[in-house]
Short mmCIF file of C-alpha atoms in Angstrom, two decimals:
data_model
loop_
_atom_site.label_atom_id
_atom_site.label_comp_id
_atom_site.label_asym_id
_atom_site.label_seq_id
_atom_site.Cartn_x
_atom_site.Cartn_y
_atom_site.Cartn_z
CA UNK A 1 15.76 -85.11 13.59
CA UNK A 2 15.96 -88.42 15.39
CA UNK A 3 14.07 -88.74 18.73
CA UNK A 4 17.43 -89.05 20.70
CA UNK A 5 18.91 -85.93 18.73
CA UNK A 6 15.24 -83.85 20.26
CA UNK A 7 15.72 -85.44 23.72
CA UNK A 8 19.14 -84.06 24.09
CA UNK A 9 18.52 -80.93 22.46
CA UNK A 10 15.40 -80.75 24.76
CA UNK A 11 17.23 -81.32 27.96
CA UNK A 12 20.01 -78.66 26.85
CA UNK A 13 17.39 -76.51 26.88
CA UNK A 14 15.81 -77.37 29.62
CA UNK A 15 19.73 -76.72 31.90
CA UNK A 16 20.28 -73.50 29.75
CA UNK A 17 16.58 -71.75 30.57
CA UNK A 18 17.64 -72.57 34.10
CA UNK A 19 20.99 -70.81 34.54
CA UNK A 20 20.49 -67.95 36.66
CA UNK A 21 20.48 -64.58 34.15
CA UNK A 22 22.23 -62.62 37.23
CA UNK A 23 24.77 -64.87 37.32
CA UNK A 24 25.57 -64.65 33.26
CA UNK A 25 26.04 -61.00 33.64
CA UNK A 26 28.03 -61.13 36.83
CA UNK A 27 30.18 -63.60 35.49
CA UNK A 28 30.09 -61.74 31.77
CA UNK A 29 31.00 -58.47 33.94
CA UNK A 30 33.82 -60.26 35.84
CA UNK A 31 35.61 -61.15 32.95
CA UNK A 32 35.19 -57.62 30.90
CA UNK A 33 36.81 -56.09 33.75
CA UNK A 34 39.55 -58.38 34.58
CA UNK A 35 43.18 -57.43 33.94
CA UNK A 36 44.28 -61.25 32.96
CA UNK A 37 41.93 -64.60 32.84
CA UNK A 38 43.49 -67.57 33.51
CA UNK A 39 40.98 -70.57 32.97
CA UNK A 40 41.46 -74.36 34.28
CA UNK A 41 38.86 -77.02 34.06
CA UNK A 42 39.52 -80.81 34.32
CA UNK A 43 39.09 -83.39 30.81
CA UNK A 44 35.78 -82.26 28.73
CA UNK A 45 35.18 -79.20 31.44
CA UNK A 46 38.60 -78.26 30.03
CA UNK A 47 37.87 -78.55 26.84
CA UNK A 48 34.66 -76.30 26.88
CA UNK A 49 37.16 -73.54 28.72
CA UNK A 50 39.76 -74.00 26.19
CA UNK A 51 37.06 -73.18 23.40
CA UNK A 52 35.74 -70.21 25.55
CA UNK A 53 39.70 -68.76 26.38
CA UNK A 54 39.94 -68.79 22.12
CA UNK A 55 36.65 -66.33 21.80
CA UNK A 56 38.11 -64.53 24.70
CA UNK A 57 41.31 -63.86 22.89
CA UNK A 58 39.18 -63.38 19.60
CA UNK A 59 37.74 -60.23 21.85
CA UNK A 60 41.05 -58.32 22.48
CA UNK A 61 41.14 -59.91 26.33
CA UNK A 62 44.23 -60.83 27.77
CA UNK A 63 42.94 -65.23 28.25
CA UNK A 64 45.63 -67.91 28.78
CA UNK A 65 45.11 -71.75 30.18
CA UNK A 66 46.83 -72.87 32.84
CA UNK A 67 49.07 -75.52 32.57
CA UNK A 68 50.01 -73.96 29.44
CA UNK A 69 53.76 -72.32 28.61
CA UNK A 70 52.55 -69.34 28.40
CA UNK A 71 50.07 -68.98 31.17
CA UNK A 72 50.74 -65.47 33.44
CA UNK A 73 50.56 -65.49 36.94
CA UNK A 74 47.40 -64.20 38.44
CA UNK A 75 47.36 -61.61 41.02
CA UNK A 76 45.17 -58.16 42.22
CA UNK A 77 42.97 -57.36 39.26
CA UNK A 78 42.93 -60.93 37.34
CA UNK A 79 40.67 -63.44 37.53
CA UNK A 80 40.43 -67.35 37.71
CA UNK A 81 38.34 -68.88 35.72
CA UNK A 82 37.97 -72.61 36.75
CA UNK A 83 35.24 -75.10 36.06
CA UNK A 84 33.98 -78.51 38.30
CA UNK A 85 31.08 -79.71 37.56
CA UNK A 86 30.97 -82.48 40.49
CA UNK A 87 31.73 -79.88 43.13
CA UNK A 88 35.02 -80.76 43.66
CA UNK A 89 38.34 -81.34 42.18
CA UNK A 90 41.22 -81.37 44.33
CA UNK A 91 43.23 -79.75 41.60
CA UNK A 92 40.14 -76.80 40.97
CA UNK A 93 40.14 -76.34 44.66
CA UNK A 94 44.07 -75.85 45.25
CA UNK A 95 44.13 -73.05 42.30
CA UNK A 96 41.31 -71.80 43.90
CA UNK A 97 42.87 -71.07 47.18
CA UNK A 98 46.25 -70.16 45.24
CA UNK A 99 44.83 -67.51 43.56
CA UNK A 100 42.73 -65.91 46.07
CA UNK A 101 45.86 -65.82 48.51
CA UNK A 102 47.53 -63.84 45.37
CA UNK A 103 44.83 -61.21 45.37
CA UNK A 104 42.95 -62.46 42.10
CA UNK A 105 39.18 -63.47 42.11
CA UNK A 106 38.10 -65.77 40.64
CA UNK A 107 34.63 -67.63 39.23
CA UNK A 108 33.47 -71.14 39.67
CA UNK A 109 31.18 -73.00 37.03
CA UNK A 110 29.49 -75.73 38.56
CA UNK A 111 26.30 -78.01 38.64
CA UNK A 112 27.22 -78.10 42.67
CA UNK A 113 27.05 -74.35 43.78
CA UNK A 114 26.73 -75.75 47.86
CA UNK A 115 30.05 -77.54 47.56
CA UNK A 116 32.91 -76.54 49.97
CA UNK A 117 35.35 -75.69 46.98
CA UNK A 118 32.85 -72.83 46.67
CA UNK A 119 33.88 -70.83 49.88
CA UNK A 120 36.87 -69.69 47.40
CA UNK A 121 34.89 -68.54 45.31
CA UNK A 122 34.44 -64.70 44.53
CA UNK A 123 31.20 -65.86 42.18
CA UNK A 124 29.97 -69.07 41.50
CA UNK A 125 28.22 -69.68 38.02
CA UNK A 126 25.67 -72.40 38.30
CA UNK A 127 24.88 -74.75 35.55
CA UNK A 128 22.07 -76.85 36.90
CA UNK A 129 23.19 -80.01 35.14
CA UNK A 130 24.13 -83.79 35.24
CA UNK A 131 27.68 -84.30 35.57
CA UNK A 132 29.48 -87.32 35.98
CA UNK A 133 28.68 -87.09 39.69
CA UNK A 134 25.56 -87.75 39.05
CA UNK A 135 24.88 -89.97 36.51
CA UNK A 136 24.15 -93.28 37.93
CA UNK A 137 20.80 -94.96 39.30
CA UNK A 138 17.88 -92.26 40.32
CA UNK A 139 20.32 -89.46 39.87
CA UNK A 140 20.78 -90.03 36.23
CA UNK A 141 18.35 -87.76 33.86
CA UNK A 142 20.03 -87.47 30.78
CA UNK A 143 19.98 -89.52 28.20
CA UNK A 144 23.57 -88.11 27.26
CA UNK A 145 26.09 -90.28 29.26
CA UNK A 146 28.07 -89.48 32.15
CA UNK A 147 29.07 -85.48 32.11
CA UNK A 148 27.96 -84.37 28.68
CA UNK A 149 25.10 -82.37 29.41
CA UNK A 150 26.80 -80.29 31.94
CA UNK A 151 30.02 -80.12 29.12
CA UNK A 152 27.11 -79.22 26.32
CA UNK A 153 25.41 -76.52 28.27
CA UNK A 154 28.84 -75.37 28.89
CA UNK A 155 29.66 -74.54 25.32
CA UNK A 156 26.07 -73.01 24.82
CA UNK A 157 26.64 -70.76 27.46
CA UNK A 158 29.90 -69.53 26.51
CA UNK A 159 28.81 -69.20 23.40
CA UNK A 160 25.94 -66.70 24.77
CA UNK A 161 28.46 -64.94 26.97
CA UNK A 162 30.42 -64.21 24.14
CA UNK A 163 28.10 -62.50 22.79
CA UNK A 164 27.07 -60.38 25.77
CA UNK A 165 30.92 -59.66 25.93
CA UNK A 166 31.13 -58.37 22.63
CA UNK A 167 28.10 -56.05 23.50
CA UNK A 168 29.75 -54.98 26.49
CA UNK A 169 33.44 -54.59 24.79
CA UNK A 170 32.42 -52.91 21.72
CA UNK A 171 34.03 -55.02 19.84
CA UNK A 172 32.54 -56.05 16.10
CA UNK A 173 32.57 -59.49 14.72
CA UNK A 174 35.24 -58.01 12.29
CA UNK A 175 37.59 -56.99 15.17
CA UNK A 176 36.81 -60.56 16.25
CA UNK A 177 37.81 -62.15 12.94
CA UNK A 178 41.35 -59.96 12.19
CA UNK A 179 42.51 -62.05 15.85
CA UNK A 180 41.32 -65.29 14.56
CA UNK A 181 44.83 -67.50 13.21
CA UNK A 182 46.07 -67.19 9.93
CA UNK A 183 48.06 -70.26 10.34
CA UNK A 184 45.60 -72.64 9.61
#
């Protein structure tokens, strides 16, 4: 392994170790129990949801992304699942409001947990990272550019929740596989 493959993997590590366990399984236990996810995240953020709405499918859960055709509307019982790492993002902050005043919660993953956005917020999921909001002069400390550790961390942790969600769903990694696409 090259020294810049270590130092990433190392500072990865070092954002994961300090997520906040409570706030995995609140967040894990938020989406278990929700009637309908709808997930939104801006660029790479989206991306990383978009990956995570997939495994949520994969578990029998009813996961859509909006902007999509076939996103549902969210109301009492669903949840919003929206992701900005700088803090805020006019468009995170608008479906925010839009789907509190509906009746759904909804949980916000972000390296910013203080940021105003967060007020709509049922649960905010905190990934202690560099985003691109922070990745110039003394507040850059990755050696990965611009957002990317905050988008890698994000994968990782889905990746984790997933798991705990399968724990918690009693569901197998067979059940998992017979809702993966045949279509490939």
């Amino acid at each position: 392994m090259t020294s810049r493959f270590g130092l990433a993997l190392s500072e990865l590590g070092i954002v994961l170790d300090a997520i906040d366990p409570d706030e995995i399984a609140a967040a894990c236990e938020m989406i278990a129990t929700a009637g309908r996810i709808v997930a939104y995240g801006c660029g790479r953020e989206g991306l990383q949801l978009r990956g995570l709405v997939m495994r949520l499918h994969h578990l029998g859960l009813r996961a859509a992304m909006q902007g999509d055709m076939a996103a549902p509307p969210v109301g009492k019982g669903d949840l919003l699942l929206v992701s900005a790492g700088p803090g805020e993002l006019p468009t995170v902050t608008a479906l925010m409001r839009i789907a509190r005043d509906a009746g759904a919660e909804v949980l916000f993953v972000t390296a910013q947990p203080r940021t105003p956005s967060a007020v709509f917020a049922t649960r905010v999921l905190t990934i202690p990272a560099q985003t691109m909001a922070s990745d110039r002069g003394e507040a850059a400390t990755s050696i990965l550019p611009m957002g990317s550790l905050f988008e890698g961390a994000m994968f990782l942790l889905f990746e984790i929740m997933v798991l705990d969600l399968r724990g918690r769903l009693g569901v197998s990694p067979e059940d998992m596989r017979a809702r993966h696409t045949n279509l490939e």
